[in-house]
CSV table of C-alpha atoms and ligand atoms in Angstrom, one decimal:
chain,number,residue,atom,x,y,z
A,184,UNK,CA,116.4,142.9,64.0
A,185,UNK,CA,114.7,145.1,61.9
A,186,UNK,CA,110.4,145.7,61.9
A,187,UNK,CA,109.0,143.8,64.4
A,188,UNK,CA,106.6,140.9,63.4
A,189,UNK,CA,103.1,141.1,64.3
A,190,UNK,CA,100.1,138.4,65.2
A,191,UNK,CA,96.4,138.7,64.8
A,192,UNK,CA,93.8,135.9,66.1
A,193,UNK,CA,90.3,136.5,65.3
A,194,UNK,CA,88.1,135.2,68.5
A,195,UNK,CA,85.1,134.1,67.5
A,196,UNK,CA,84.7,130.6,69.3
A,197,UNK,CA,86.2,129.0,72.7
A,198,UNK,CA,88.8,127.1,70.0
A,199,UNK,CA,90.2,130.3,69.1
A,200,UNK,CA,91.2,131.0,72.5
A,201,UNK,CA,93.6,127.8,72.8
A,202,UNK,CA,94.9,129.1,69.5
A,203,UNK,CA,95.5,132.4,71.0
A,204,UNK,CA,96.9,130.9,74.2
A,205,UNK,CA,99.1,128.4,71.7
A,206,UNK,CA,100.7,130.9,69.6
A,207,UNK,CA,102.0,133.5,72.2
A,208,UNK,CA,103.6,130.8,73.8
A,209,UNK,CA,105.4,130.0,70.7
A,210,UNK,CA,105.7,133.7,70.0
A,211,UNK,CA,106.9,134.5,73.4
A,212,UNK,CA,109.7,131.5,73.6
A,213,UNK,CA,111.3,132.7,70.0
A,214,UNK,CA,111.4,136.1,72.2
A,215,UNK,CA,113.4,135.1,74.6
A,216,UNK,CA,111.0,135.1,77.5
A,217,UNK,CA,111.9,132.9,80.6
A,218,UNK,CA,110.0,129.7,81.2
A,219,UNK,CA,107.8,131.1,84.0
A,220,UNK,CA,107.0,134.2,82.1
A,221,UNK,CA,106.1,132.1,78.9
A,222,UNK,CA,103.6,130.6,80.8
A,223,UNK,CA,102.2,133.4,82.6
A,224,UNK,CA,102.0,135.6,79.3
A,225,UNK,CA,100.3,133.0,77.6
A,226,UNK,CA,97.6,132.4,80.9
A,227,UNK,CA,97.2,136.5,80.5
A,228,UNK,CA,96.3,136.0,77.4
A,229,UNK,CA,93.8,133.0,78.3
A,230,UNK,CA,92.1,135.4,80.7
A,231,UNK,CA,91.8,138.4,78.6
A,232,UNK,CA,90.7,136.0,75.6
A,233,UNK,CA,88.0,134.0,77.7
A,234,UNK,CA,87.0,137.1,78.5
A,235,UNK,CA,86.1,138.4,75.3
A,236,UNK,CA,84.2,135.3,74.1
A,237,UNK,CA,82.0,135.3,77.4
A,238,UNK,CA,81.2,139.2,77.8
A,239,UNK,CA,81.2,140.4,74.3
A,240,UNK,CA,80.6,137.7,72.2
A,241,UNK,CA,83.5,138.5,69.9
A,242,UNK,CA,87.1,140.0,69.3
A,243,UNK,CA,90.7,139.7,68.2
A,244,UNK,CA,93.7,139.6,69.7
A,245,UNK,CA,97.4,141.4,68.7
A,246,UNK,CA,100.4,139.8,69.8
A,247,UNK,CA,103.5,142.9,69.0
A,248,UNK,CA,107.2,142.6,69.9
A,249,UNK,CA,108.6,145.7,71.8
A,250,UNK,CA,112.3,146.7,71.0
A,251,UNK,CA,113.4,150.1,72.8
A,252,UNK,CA,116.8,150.8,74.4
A,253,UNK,CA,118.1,147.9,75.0
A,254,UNK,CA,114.8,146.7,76.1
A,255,UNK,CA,113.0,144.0,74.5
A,256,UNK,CA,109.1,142.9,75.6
A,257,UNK,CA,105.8,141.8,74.2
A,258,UNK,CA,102.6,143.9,73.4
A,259,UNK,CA,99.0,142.4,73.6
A,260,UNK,CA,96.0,144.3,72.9
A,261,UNK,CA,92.7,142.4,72.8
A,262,UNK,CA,89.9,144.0,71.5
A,263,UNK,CA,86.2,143.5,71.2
A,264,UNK,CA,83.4,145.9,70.2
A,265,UNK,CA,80.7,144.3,72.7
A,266,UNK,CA,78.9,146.5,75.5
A,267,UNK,CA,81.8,147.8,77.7
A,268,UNK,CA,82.7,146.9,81.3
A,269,UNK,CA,80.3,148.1,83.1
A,270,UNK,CA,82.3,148.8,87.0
A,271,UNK,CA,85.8,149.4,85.6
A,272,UNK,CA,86.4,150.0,89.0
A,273,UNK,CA,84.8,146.7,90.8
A,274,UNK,CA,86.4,144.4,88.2
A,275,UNK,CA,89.4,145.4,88.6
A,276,UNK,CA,89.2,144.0,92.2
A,277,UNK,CA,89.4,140.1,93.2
A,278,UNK,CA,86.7,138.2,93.3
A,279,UNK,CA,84.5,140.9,91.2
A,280,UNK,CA,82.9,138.6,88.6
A,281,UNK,CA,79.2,139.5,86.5
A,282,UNK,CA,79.9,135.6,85.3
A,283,UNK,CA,79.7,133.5,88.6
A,284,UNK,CA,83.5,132.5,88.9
A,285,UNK,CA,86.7,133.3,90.7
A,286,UNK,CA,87.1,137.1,88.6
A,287,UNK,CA,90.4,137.2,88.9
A,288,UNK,CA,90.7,137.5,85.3
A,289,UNK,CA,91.2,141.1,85.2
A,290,UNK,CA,93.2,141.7,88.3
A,291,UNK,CA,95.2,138.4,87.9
A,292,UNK,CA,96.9,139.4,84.3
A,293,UNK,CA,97.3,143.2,85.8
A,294,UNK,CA,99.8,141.3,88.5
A,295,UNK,CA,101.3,139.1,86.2
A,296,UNK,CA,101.9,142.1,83.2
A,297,UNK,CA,104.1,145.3,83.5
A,298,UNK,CA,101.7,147.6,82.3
A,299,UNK,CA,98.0,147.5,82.2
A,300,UNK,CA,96.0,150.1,80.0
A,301,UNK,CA,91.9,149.6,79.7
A,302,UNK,CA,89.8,151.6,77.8
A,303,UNK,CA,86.6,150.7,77.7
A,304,UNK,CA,82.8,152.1,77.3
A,305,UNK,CA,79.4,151.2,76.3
A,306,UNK,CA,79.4,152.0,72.3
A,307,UNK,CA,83.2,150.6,71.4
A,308,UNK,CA,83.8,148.2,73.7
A,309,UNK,CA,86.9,146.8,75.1
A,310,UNK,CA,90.1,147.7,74.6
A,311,UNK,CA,93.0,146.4,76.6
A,312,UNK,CA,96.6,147.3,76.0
A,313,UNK,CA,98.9,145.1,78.2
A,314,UNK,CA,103.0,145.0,78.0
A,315,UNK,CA,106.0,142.9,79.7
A,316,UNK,CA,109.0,143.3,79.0
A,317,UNK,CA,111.8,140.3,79.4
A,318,UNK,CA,113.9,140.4,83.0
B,217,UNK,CA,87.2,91.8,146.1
B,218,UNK,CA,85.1,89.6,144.6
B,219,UNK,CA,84.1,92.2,141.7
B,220,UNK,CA,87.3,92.9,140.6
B,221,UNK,CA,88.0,89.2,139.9
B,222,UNK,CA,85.2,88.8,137.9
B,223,UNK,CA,86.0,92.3,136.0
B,224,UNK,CA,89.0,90.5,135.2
B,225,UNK,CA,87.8,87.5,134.0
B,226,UNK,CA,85.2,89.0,132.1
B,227,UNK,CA,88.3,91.3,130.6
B,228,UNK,CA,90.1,87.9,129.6
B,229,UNK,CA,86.9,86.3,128.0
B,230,UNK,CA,86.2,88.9,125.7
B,231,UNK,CA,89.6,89.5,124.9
B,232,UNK,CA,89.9,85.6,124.0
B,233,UNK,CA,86.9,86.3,121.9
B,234,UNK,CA,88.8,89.6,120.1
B,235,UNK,CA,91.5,87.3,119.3
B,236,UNK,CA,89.5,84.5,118.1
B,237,UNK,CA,87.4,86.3,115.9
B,238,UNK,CA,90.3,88.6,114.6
B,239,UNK,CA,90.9,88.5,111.0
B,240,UNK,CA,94.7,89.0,111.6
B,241,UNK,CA,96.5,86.5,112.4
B,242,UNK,CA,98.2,86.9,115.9
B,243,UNK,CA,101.3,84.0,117.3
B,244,UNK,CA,103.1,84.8,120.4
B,245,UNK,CA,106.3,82.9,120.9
B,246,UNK,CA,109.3,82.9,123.6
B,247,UNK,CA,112.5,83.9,123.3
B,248,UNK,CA,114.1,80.7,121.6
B,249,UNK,CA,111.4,81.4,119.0
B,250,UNK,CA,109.0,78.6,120.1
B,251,UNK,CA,105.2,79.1,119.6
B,252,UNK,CA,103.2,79.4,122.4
B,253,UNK,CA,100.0,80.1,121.2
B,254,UNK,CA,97.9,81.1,117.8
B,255,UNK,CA,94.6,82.4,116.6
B,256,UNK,CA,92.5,80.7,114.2
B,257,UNK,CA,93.2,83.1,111.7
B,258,UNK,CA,96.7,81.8,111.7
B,259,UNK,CA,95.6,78.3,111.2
B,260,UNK,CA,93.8,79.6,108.3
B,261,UNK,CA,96.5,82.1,107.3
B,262,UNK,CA,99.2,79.5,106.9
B,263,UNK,CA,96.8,76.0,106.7
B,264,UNK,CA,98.1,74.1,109.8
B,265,UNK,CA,96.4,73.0,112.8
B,266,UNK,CA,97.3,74.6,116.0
B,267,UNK,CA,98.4,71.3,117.0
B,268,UNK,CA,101.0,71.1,114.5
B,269,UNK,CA,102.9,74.2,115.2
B,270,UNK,CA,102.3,75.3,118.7
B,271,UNK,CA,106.0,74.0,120.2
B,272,UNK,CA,107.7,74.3,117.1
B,273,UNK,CA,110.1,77.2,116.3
B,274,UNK,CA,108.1,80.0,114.8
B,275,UNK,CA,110.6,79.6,111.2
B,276,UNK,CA,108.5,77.0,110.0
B,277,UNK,CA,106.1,79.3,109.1
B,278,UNK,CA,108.8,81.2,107.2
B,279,UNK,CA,110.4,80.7,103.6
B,280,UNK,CA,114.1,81.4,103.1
B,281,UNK,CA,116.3,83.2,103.7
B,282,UNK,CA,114.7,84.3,107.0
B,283,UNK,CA,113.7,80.6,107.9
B,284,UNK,CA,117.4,80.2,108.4
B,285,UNK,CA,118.3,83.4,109.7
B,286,UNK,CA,115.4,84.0,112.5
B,287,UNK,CA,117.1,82.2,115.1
B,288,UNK,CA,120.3,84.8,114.6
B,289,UNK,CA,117.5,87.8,114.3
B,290,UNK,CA,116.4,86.8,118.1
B,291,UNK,CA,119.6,86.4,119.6
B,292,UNK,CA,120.6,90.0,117.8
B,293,UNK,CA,117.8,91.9,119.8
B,294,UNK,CA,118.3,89.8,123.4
B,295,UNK,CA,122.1,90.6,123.0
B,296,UNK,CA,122.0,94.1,121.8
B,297,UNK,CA,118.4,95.4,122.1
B,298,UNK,CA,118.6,96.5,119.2
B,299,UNK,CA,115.0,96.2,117.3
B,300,UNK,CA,114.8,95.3,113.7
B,301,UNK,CA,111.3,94.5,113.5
B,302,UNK,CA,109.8,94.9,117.0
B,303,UNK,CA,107.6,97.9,117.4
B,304,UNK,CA,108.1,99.1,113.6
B,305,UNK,CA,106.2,96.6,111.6
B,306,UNK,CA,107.3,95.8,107.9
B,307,UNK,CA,106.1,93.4,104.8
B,308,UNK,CA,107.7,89.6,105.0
B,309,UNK,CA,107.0,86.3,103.4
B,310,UNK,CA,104.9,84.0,104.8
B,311,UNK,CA,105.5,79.9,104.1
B,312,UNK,CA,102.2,77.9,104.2
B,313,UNK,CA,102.0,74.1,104.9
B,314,UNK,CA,101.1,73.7,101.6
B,315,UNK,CA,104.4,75.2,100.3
B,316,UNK,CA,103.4,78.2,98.6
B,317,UNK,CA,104.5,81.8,100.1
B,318,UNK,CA,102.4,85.2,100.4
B,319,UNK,CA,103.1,88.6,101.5
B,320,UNK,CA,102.4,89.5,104.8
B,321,UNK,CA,102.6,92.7,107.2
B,322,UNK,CA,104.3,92.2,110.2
B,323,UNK,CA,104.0,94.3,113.8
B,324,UNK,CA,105.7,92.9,116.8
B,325,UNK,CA,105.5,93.5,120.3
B,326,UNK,CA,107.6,92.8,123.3
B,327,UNK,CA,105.9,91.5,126.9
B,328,UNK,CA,108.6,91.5,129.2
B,329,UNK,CA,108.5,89.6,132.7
B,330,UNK,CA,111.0,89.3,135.1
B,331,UNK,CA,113.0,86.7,133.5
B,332,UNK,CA,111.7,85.8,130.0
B,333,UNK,CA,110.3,88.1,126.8
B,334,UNK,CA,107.4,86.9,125.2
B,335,UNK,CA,107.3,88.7,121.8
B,336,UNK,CA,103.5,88.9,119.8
B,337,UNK,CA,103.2,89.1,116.4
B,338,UNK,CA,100.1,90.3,114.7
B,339,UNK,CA,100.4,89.1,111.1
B,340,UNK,CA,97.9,90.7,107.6
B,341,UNK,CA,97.5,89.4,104.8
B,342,UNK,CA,98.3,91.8,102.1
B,343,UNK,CA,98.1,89.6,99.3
B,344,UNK,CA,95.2,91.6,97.6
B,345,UNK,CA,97.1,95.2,98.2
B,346,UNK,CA,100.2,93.9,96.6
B,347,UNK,CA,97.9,92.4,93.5
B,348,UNK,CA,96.5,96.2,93.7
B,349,UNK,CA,99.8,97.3,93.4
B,350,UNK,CA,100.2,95.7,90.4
B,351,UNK,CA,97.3,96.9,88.8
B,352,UNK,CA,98.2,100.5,89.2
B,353,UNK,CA,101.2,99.7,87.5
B,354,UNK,CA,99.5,98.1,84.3
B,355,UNK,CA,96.9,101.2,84.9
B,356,UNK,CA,99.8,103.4,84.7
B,357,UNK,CA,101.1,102.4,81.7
B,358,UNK,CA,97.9,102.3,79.9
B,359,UNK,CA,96.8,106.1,81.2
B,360,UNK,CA,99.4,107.4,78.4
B,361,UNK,CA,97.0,106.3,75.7
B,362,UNK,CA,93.9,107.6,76.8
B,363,UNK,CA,92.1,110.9,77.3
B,364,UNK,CA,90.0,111.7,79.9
B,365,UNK,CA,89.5,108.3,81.4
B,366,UNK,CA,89.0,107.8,85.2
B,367,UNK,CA,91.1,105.0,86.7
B,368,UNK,CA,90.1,103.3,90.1
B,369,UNK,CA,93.6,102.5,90.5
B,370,UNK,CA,93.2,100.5,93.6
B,371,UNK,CA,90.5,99.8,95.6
B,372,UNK,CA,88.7,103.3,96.8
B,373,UNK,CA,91.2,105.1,95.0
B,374,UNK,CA,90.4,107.2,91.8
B,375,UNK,CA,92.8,109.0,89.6
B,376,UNK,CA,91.5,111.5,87.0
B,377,UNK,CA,94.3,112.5,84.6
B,378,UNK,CA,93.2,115.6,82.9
B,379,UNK,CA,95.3,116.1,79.3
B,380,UNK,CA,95.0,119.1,77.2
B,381,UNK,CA,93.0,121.9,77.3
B,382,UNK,CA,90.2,122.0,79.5
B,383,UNK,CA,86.7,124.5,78.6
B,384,UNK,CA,83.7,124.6,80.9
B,385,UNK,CA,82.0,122.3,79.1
B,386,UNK,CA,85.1,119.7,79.6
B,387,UNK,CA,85.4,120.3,82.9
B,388,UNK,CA,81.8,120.0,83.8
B,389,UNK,CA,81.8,116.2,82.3
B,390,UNK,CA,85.0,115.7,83.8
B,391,UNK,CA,82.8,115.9,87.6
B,392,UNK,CA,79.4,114.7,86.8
B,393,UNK,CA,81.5,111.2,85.6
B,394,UNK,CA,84.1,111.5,88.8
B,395,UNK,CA,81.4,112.2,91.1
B,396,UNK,CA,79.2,109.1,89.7
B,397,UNK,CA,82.8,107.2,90.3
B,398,UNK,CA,83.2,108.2,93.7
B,399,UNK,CA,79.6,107.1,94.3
B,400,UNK,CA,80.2,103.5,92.4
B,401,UNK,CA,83.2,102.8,93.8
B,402,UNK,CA,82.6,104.5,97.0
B,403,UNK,CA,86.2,106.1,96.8
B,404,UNK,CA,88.0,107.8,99.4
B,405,UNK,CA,90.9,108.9,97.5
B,406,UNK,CA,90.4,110.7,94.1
B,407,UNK,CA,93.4,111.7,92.1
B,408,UNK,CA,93.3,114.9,89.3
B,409,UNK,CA,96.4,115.3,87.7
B,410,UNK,CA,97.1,118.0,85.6
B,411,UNK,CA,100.2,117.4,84.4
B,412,UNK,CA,99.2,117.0,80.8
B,413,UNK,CA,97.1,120.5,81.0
B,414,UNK,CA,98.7,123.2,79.3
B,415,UNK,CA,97.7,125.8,80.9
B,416,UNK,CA,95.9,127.1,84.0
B,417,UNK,CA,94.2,129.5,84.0
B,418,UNK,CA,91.6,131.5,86.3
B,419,UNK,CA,88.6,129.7,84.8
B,420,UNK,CA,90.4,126.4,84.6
B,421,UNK,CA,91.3,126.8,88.1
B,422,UNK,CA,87.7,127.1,89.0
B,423,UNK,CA,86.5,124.3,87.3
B,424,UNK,CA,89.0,122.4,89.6
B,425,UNK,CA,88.0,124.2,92.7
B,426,UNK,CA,84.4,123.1,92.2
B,427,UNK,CA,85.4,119.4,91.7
B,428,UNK,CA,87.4,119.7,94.8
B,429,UNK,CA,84.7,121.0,96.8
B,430,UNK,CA,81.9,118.6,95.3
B,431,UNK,CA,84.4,115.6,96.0
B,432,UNK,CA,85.0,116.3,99.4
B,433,UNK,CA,81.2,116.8,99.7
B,434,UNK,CA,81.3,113.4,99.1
B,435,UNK,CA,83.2,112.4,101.6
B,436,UNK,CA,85.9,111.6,99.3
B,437,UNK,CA,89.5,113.1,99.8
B,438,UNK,CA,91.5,114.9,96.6
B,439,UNK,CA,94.6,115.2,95.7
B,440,UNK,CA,95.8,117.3,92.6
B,441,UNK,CA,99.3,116.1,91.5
B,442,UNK,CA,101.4,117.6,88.2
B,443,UNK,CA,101.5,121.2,88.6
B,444,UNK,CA,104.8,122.0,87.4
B,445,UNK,CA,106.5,125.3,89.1
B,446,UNK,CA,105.7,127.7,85.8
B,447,UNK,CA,102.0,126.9,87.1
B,448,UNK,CA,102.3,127.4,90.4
B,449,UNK,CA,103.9,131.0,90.2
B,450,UNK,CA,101.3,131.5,87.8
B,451,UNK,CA,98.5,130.4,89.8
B,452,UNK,CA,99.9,132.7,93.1
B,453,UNK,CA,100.5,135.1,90.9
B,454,UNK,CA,96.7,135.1,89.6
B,455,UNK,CA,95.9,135.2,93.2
B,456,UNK,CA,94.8,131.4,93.5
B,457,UNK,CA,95.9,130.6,96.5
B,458,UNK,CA,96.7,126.8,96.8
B,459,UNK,CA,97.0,126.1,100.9
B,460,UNK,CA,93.4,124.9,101.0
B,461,UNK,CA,94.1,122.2,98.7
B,462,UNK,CA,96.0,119.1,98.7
B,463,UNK,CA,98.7,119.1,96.3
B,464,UNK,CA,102.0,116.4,95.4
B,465,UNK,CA,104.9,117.2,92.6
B,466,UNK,CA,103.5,114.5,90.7
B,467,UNK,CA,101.4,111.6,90.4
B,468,UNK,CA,103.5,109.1,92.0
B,469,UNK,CA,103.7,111.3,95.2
B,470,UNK,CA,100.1,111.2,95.2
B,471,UNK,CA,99.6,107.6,95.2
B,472,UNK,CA,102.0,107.4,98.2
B,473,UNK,CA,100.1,110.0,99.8
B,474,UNK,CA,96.5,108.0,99.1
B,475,UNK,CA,97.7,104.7,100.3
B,476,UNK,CA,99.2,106.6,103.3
B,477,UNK,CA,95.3,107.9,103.9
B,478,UNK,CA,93.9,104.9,103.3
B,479,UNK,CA,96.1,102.4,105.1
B,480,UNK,CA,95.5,104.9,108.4
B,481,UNK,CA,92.1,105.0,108.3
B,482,UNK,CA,92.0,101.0,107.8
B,483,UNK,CA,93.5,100.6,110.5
B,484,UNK,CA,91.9,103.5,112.9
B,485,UNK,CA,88.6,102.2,112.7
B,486,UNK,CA,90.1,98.6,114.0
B,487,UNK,CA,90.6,100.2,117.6
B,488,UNK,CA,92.3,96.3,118.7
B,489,UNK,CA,94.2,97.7,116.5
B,490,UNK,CA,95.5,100.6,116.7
B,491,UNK,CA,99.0,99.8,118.7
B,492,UNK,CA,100.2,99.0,115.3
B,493,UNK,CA,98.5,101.8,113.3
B,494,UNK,CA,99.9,104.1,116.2
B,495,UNK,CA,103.8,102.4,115.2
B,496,UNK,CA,103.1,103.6,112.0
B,497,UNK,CA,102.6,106.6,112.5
B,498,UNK,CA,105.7,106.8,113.9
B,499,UNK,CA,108.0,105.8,111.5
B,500,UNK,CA,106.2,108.3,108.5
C,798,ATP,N1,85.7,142.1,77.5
C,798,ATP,C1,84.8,142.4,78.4
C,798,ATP,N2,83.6,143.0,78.1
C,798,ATP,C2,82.7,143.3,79.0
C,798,ATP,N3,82.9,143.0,80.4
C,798,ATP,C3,84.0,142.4,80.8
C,798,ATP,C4,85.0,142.1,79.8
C,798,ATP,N4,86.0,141.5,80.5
C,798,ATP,C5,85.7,141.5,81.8
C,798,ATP,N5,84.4,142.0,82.0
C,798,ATP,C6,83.7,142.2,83.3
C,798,ATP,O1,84.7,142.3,84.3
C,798,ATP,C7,84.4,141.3,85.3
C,798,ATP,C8,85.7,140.8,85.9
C,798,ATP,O2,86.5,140.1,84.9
C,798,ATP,P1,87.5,139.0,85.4
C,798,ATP,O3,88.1,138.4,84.2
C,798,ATP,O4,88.4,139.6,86.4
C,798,ATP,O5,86.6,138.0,86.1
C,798,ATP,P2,85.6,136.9,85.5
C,798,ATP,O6,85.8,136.8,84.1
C,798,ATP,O7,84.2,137.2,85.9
C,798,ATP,O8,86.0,135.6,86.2
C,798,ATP,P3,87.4,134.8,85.9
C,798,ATP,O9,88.1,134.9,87.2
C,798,ATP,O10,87.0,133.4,85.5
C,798,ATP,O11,88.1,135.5,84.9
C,798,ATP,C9,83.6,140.3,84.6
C,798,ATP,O12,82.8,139.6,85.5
C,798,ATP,C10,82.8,141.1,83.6
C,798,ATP,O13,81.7,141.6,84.2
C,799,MG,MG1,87.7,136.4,83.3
């Protein structure tokens, strides 16, 4: 198969994020990916997106494809350098939101994902590592 | 003794004046088919004189092939009791004097006495729902070109086909202009499809939420259609739970399930009428 490709989307304005949400479903199809998994990779990545633009202004997204033993997946890390989530804790819960809607954003892709890594803080931002790998 | 005649006869006079002033039309015939009596909404239904069809077989008022089959259909039922028509209701033709034909819904009744059936037949004009019909179809059709139109697709009945992406600022537009249509149009029914939305997401499923909620504020009921099963397990999977809402396959189940609401209601707040709304119940 040899080196994996990789795909970076700048966020910068709301179009960006159905340019995100657009090319991981593309991205996640040529994978492999089942129907119901293209479509709830790609509305992962619509959360974590939206999320970006509306609580830090800014950010980019990295689409990677996984390939160990036998095991094949997708890697998204979306990134922003804006002020940090405050109540790690709180917004991971449902119906936690600092934006007055559902806030299911968070806890929402954590269901729908494999694995679910946040690191986050007040001078660097955002960082959120998420993987699923194909059934 | 005295008081219960006159309850009775004030009973008959104001049911003579229900009948009279009905808008449906309502013939009762006996069991060779023969009318006995009609309302004036029949003589305005089917332009004849009372005159000139009480004592004639109730088939003149009927267009082929039933004008030559109804005498068969009543001697089916007395001979096997077996009920095409009576106590279900159904859409036939109607034959005016004047020739022309129009489409009519149907509910029968039987009143037995000892010896002789009297059968009552409460007849509605559904020209204007069938010509409404017809619209939804042409509406249908022309939905495919547009983008975020709102359709009254019938009368009280809005359908708000949402395609492609949807942002705040989208959906936001999207109810300020249904909730003005609801208030135009008076709607009951109002219609989102989503079938052409790519995805949905938490925010998107929001936005939708709040339209619900503001529609039904408005005393108007809402129905999304086109969520395909990759959205559903999405959506449960997000933790948006669906039961609260009203939800068909796709749009055409919709529509069936609008008309269902409205035709009820039409006919619940008639309470003269609501043997027949009570039959239909019964056959959904
Ligand atoms: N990239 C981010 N930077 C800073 N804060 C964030 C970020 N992402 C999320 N948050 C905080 O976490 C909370 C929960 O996020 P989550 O996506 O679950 O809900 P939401 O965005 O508020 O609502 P929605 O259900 O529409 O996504 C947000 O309200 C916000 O306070
Ligand atoms: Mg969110």
């Amino acid at each position: 198969m040899g080196l994996a490709s990789q795909k970076r989307i700048m966020l910068l304005k709301d179009a960006d994020v159905i340019h995100a949400v657009f090319e991981t479903k593309q991205y996640v199809k040529a994978l492999g990916f089942t129907k119901v998994d293209q479509h709830m990779i790609a509305t992962a990545v619509s959360e974590l997106t939206k999320n970006v633009l509306k609580y830090a202004q800014e950010g980019e997204v990295t689409l990677n494809t996984l390939d160990k033993d036998l095991k094949k997946g997708i890697e998204v890390i979306v990134k922003d350098n804006g002020p940090g989530i405050l109540n790690l804790e709180k917004a991971l819960e449902d119906n936690f939101s600092t934006g007055g809607t559902l806030g299911i954003g968070l806890p929402g892709t954590k269901r729908i994902m494999d694995e679910f890594i946040i690191n986050t803080n007040s001078s660097q931002g955002t960082e959120i590592k998420t993987r699923k790998w194909i059934r | 003794m005295n008081a219960t005649v006159n309850e009775k006869k004030l009973e008959l006079s104001s049911l003579k004046a229900m009948l009279e002033n009905l808008v449906d039309g309502v013939i009762s015939i006996n069991q060779n088919g023969i009318i006995q009596s009609v309302n004036p909404a029949v003589e305005k239904l089917f332009g004849y004189h009372k005159d000139e069809i009480i004592n004639k077989n109730i088939k003149i008022l009927m267009p082929e092939p039933d004008h030559n089959q109804h005498d068969q259909y009543l001697k089916n039922y007395l001979t096997t009791g077996v009920a095409k028509i009576i106590g279900i209701g159904r859409e036939v033709t109607g034959l005016r004097k004047n020739g022309t034909t129009f489409p009519l819904e149907l509910g029968i009744s039987e009143i037995k006495t000892d010896d002789e059936s009297v059968f009552v037949g409460v007849l509605r004009d559904i020209t204007e729902r069938k010509r409404d019909n017809e619209l939804l179809n042409s509406a249908l059709d022309s939905l495919r070109e547009m983008s975020t139109p709102i359709l009254v697709v019938a009368n009280k009945i809005l359908l708000l086909p949402l395609i492609g992406s949807i942002d705040s600022q989208r959906a936001q537009m999207a109810m300020e202009s249904v909730l003005q249509k609801i208030q135009e149009c008076e709607a009951r029914v109002a219609i989102i499809d989503i079938q052409g939305v790519p995805g949905v997401d938490s925010a998107i499923a929001s936005h939708l939420i709040k339209i619900i909620k503001a529609t039904k504020l408005m005393g108007c009921n809402c129905i999304i259609t086109g969520i395909s099963p990759e959205v559903a397990q999405t959506l449960a999977n997000l933790g948006i739970g669906l039961q609260d809402i009203t939800t068909e396959s796709s749009l055409k189940e919709g529509l069936k399930l609008a008309y269902g609401l409205l035709g009820l209601q039409l006919q619940e707040s008639k309470d003269h009428f609501s043997g027949m709304a009570s039959a239909k119940e019964r056959i959904k």
